[in-house]
Amino acid sequence: MYQAQELIQQALIKALHQLYQITVTQVAVQKTRPEFEGDFTVVTFQFVKAAKKSPDVLAQELGDYLIQHENQIVKFNVIKGYLNLVLNQDFWFSYFSGTQNNQTIGYRSKRSDAHQIMLEYSSPNTNKPLHLGHLRNNLLGYSVAEILKANGHEVIKTNIVNDRGIHICKSMLAWQKFGNGETPASSGMKGDHLVGKYYVAFDKAYKKEIELLVNEGYSKEEAEKKSPLMLECQQMLRDWEDGKEAVVSLWKTMNAWVYEGFDKTYKTLGVDFDKIYYESNTYLLGKEVVEEGLSKKVFYKKENNSIAIDLSSEGLDEKVVLRSDGTSVYITQDLGTAIERFKAYPKLKQLIYTVGNEQDYHFKVLFKILDKLGYDWAKECYHLSYGMVELPEGKMKSREGTVVDADELLQEMFETARATTNELGKVDNFSEEELNKLYSMVSLGALKYFILKVDPKKKMLFDPKESIDFNGHTGPFIQYTHARIQSVLRRANQDIKNNHWPQTLHPLELELIKSIYDFESVVKDAGDTFNPALIANYIYELAKLFNRFYHDCSILKTEDETVKNFRLNLCRTCAQVISNAMHLLGIQVPERM
RNA sequence: GGUCCCAUAGCUCAGCUGGAUAGAGCACAGGUUUUCUAAACCUGCGGCCCUUGGUUCGAAUCCAAGUGGGACUACCA
């Protein structure tokens, strides 16, 4: 790999030392802004004092030195103390020739120091279908996993399904009471939606009960405790924990409906998992950890017999880790599960949890406790926290029915893709199967890109009334660019020779090479910061640049064979970068659209 | 009350490890196709980068305080 910045930096360090006896270990070398001539820029102000020179003189002297001592640098100019350096064109040709036909451009092959990383994402409850918030989780988790793989790591994608608890009992109870034996088959409803319907039904009936009780003169709090439905539901949960046949069997049946539904949605979305955990298997984990922590005096027993940890010295509060009746709280299970995972995967280096930012505090506490218990991998646990998806009227609430359902949204996007494609009328000779594949590719491209281009940690707004765009800074724009390139390559129908370089480059050609050059470092940054948005924004810039090039420079009509060959080469490499980058976002690119 | 996150164009977002005149897309007004896919390209319009202080040669970017918005602060999951 060629390292332009590194090369310039080393030369600069030498220059500063020899010319002015200034010793530094690092000099920031940035890309030159497009409005100036040059490839890389050095800001000289920081050395002005030590060198006792004016900025312009300093820049001039440094530039002279660099030209003399570094043969890759051929020209420079100084503007207001900024030293703009121009690299030898051969440097770029030489880099570019290394990318020829490299189908894994931008990806690192598996490294010797590869980390085995477990990345948990999705982790749905089995009482309702997936909504827009889950989509962000799924897309983010999947993409980060792909990005980490592209950085040469081994990634185990995992999903811990929250398949037990009071929320599932609510759906079960409501189905028992109001369901009349309805099944996905009898109703034609997708299983997760059917179960979700009864979750909502429970809530409605429950609210009604409370209203009645309040009218009878009880306070709201009392009413919530007295509600017969809720009492019955809690009994159901106890029965489930005791393994009571009828309850367990109903639970199995309804969960199976949900899994069938989820699988469909996952398949549509194109996300998958290497290992699935179920909370019904893990929810009792962690109790022995509490014992261990007690003996290590990390935890203490409170007067009421509950067990807790005091984290006030860390700026956090006291946290109960085991109830006074000896049952687990949620964090007990999380402690147990994390330890279990590191036991089951001895090579595991890092554990990443993709969970919304409302749980920031929870994970801070979790990691702190693991650290205090003496697990040295605790510092390698990472909460991949992301902001909520909000609607114009505020947060989504599934019980209040203000959610954007994932399946519905996917279906709507599909229809929009169909309508738009047909309107443009470029696909007359597509078969039915090819068409459906295209609609799905484009609609998913639009949706995934829409969600992933936003910095994960920021909350994002989704307005269902304004459908997701297919023009401009969107997934389909980038997919279109890819299809366009493929069309040119098909028509060219010729072998592309390597190492045939034109005498001079068009400015856009040079910019394209530089942009391609950046891809590798963008992948690295995205991996280091777990941020797919970096990839998304990068690849948009490349696509835009390509479209300008496509508009300004003819490719197939070029008479000079060397130039034509070079441009085809550039096209092919751009298409590969687009395809590889989009793959990291979980987005496929079409050959034609 | 405490802790954490966020604030950039009418809207949705980049830029934030300090650097040149703060960028895109959408929307709005216009233009480009006998020529490789117009889901494209080009032009215009649009900004006290929340406020005030501080650090610095230099602040949208770092620090502090304030304002506004959100989340969390369960023997819920």
Short mmCIF file of C-alpha atoms in Angstrom, two decimals, chain A residues 201-390:
data_model
loop_
_atom_site.label_atom_id
_atom_site.label_comp_id
_atom_site.label_asym_id
_atom_site.label_seq_id
_atom_site.Cartn_x
_atom_site.Cartn_y
_atom_site.Cartn_z
CA ALA A 201 -55.42 -6.11 22.69
CA PHE A 202 -54.07 -6.83 26.15
CA ASP A 203 -53.06 -3.25 26.66
CA LYS A 204 -56.45 -2.00 25.60
CA ALA A 205 -58.31 -4.32 27.93
CA TYR A 206 -55.91 -3.54 30.74
CA LYS A 207 -56.38 0.19 30.36
CA LYS A 208 -60.12 -0.27 30.42
CA GLU A 209 -59.90 -2.22 33.67
CA ILE A 210 -57.83 0.50 35.24
CA GLU A 211 -60.25 3.14 34.14
CA LEU A 212 -63.11 1.24 35.76
CA LEU A 213 -61.16 0.79 38.97
CA VAL A 214 -60.23 4.44 39.09
CA ASN A 215 -63.87 5.33 38.65
CA GLU A 216 -64.60 3.14 41.63
CA GLY A 217 -62.35 5.39 43.64
CA TYR A 218 -58.97 3.67 43.57
CA SER A 219 -55.83 5.62 42.83
CA LYS A 220 -54.15 4.87 39.55
CA GLU A 221 -51.35 3.06 41.30
CA GLU A 222 -53.71 0.87 43.28
CA ALA A 223 -55.71 0.17 40.18
CA GLU A 224 -52.64 -1.01 38.32
CA LYS A 225 -51.89 -3.44 41.11
CA LYS A 226 -55.46 -4.65 41.40
CA SER A 227 -56.18 -5.18 37.73
CA PRO A 228 -57.38 -8.80 37.36
CA LEU A 229 -55.80 -9.07 33.92
CA MET A 230 -52.40 -8.04 35.22
CA LEU A 231 -52.70 -10.40 38.18
CA GLU A 232 -53.57 -13.22 35.85
CA CYS A 233 -50.67 -12.31 33.63
CA GLN A 234 -48.24 -12.39 36.53
CA GLN A 235 -49.60 -15.78 37.54
CA MET A 236 -49.00 -16.94 34.00
CA LEU A 237 -45.38 -15.89 34.21
CA ARG A 238 -44.95 -17.83 37.45
CA ASP A 239 -46.61 -20.85 35.85
CA TRP A 240 -44.22 -20.57 32.93
CA GLU A 241 -41.25 -20.46 35.27
CA ASP A 242 -42.60 -23.50 37.08
CA GLY A 243 -42.81 -25.29 33.75
CA LYS A 244 -46.55 -25.73 33.79
CA GLU A 245 -47.37 -27.77 30.72
CA ALA A 246 -50.27 -25.78 29.26
CA VAL A 247 -48.54 -22.44 29.56
CA VAL A 248 -45.25 -23.68 28.19
CA SER A 249 -46.99 -25.30 25.27
CA LEU A 250 -48.91 -22.15 24.40
CA TRP A 251 -45.68 -20.17 24.75
CA LYS A 252 -43.93 -22.51 22.34
CA THR A 253 -46.73 -22.30 19.81
CA MET A 254 -46.96 -18.54 19.80
CA ASN A 255 -43.20 -18.04 19.74
CA ALA A 256 -42.97 -20.36 16.76
CA TRP A 257 -45.44 -18.10 14.94
CA VAL A 258 -43.29 -15.12 15.74
CA TYR A 259 -40.06 -16.77 14.62
CA GLU A 260 -41.59 -17.66 11.31
CA GLY A 261 -42.53 -14.03 10.86
CA PHE A 262 -39.15 -12.70 11.96
CA ASP A 263 -37.33 -15.06 9.65
CA LYS A 264 -39.25 -13.66 6.74
CA THR A 265 -38.39 -10.10 7.68
CA TYR A 266 -34.73 -10.95 8.28
CA LYS A 267 -34.58 -12.66 4.93
CA THR A 268 -36.09 -9.66 3.16
CA LEU A 269 -33.67 -7.37 4.94
CA GLY A 270 -30.74 -9.61 4.12
CA VAL A 271 -29.43 -9.86 7.67
CA ASP A 272 -28.32 -13.07 9.31
CA PHE A 273 -26.73 -14.50 12.44
CA ASP A 274 -24.05 -17.01 13.24
CA LYS A 275 -25.34 -17.80 16.69
CA ILE A 276 -28.73 -17.29 18.28
CA TYR A 277 -29.28 -17.15 22.03
CA TYR A 278 -32.65 -17.40 23.71
CA GLU A 279 -33.31 -15.68 26.98
CA SER A 280 -35.42 -18.61 28.10
CA ASN A 281 -32.09 -20.45 28.24
CA THR A 282 -29.98 -17.66 29.66
CA TYR A 283 -32.24 -15.83 32.08
CA LEU A 284 -31.09 -17.83 35.05
CA LEU A 285 -27.42 -17.24 34.31
CA GLY A 286 -25.46 -14.97 36.54
CA LYS A 287 -26.55 -16.08 39.97
CA GLU A 288 -23.29 -17.83 40.67
CA VAL A 289 -21.52 -14.71 39.50
CA VAL A 290 -23.35 -12.85 42.21
CA GLU A 291 -22.10 -15.40 44.75
CA GLU A 292 -18.60 -14.96 43.43
CA GLY A 293 -18.83 -11.18 43.64
CA LEU A 294 -20.15 -11.45 47.15
CA SER A 295 -17.18 -13.48 48.28
CA LYS A 296 -14.82 -11.09 46.52
CA LYS A 297 -16.58 -8.31 48.41
CA VAL A 298 -17.41 -6.55 45.16
CA PHE A 299 -21.08 -6.89 46.09
CA TYR A 300 -22.68 -6.61 49.49
CA LYS A 301 -25.87 -7.82 51.05
CA LYS A 302 -28.32 -5.14 52.02
CA GLU A 303 -30.51 -5.19 55.12
CA ASN A 304 -33.46 -6.53 53.16
CA ASN A 305 -31.30 -9.38 51.78
CA SER A 306 -31.02 -8.04 48.28
CA ILE A 307 -27.51 -7.90 46.85
CA ALA A 308 -26.08 -4.76 45.37
CA ILE A 309 -22.96 -2.93 44.30
CA ASP A 310 -22.06 0.61 45.16
CA LEU A 311 -20.72 2.47 42.16
CA SER A 312 -20.98 5.96 43.59
CA SER A 313 -17.20 6.32 43.51
CA GLU A 314 -17.49 5.93 39.73
CA GLY A 315 -20.12 8.60 39.46
CA LEU A 316 -22.83 5.98 39.15
CA ASP A 317 -25.42 4.88 41.68
CA GLU A 318 -26.01 1.81 43.74
CA LYS A 319 -27.24 -1.06 41.62
CA VAL A 320 -29.14 -4.11 42.83
CA VAL A 321 -27.85 -7.30 41.20
CA LEU A 322 -30.09 -9.82 42.94
CA ARG A 323 -33.54 -9.28 44.46
CA SER A 324 -34.25 -9.93 48.10
CA ASP A 325 -36.25 -13.02 47.14
CA GLY A 326 -33.17 -14.34 45.36
CA THR A 327 -34.45 -13.87 41.82
CA SER A 328 -32.52 -12.22 39.04
CA VAL A 329 -32.81 -8.74 37.72
CA TYR A 330 -31.93 -8.02 34.13
CA ILE A 331 -28.32 -7.16 34.75
CA THR A 332 -27.76 -10.47 36.55
CA GLN A 333 -28.47 -12.25 33.34
CA ASP A 334 -26.33 -9.85 31.33
CA LEU A 335 -23.38 -10.51 33.62
CA GLY A 336 -23.86 -14.24 33.32
CA THR A 337 -24.28 -14.17 29.56
CA ALA A 338 -21.16 -12.10 28.96
CA ILE A 339 -19.05 -14.44 31.07
CA GLU A 340 -20.60 -17.46 29.41
CA ARG A 341 -19.71 -16.11 25.99
CA PHE A 342 -16.08 -15.55 26.80
CA LYS A 343 -15.98 -19.08 28.19
CA ALA A 344 -17.61 -20.57 25.10
CA TYR A 345 -15.30 -18.65 22.76
CA PRO A 346 -11.82 -18.76 24.27
CA LYS A 347 -10.35 -16.71 21.43
CA LEU A 348 -12.91 -13.95 21.84
CA LYS A 349 -11.30 -10.53 22.10
CA GLN A 350 -14.20 -8.17 21.94
CA LEU A 351 -17.92 -8.14 22.63
CA ILE A 352 -20.07 -5.52 20.97
CA TYR A 353 -23.68 -4.84 21.92
CA THR A 354 -25.85 -3.05 19.39
CA VAL A 355 -28.48 -1.47 21.59
CA GLY A 356 -30.25 1.90 21.59
CA ASN A 357 -28.87 4.81 23.55
CA GLU A 358 -31.59 4.70 26.17
CA GLN A 359 -29.51 1.91 27.64
CA ASP A 360 -26.26 3.86 27.83
CA TYR A 361 -26.42 3.84 31.60
CA HIS A 362 -27.17 0.13 31.80
CA PHE A 363 -24.09 -0.78 29.80
CA LYS A 364 -21.87 1.59 31.70
CA VAL A 365 -22.92 -0.21 34.86
CA LEU A 366 -22.59 -3.65 33.28
CA PHE A 367 -19.05 -3.08 32.03
CA LYS A 368 -18.01 -1.47 35.29
CA ILE A 369 -19.24 -4.45 37.30
CA LEU A 370 -17.46 -6.91 35.00
CA ASP A 371 -14.32 -4.87 35.45
CA LYS A 372 -14.68 -4.88 39.22
CA LEU A 373 -15.19 -8.61 39.18
CA GLY A 374 -11.75 -8.82 37.66
CA TYR A 375 -12.49 -9.86 34.09
CA ASP A 376 -9.79 -8.19 32.07
CA TRP A 377 -11.83 -8.45 28.89
CA ALA A 378 -14.34 -6.04 30.42
CA LYS A 379 -12.53 -3.14 28.81
CA GLU A 380 -13.06 -4.80 25.43
CA CYS A 381 -16.81 -4.75 25.82
CA TYR A 382 -18.40 -2.03 23.78
CA HIS A 383 -21.88 -0.64 23.64
CA LEU A 384 -22.65 0.24 20.03
CA SER A 385 -25.18 2.85 20.98
CA TYR A 386 -27.46 4.48 18.49
CA GLY A 387 -30.07 7.22 18.61
CA MET A 388 -33.78 6.70 18.41
CA VAL A 389 -35.71 6.97 15.19
CA GLU A 390 -38.31 9.63 15.77
#
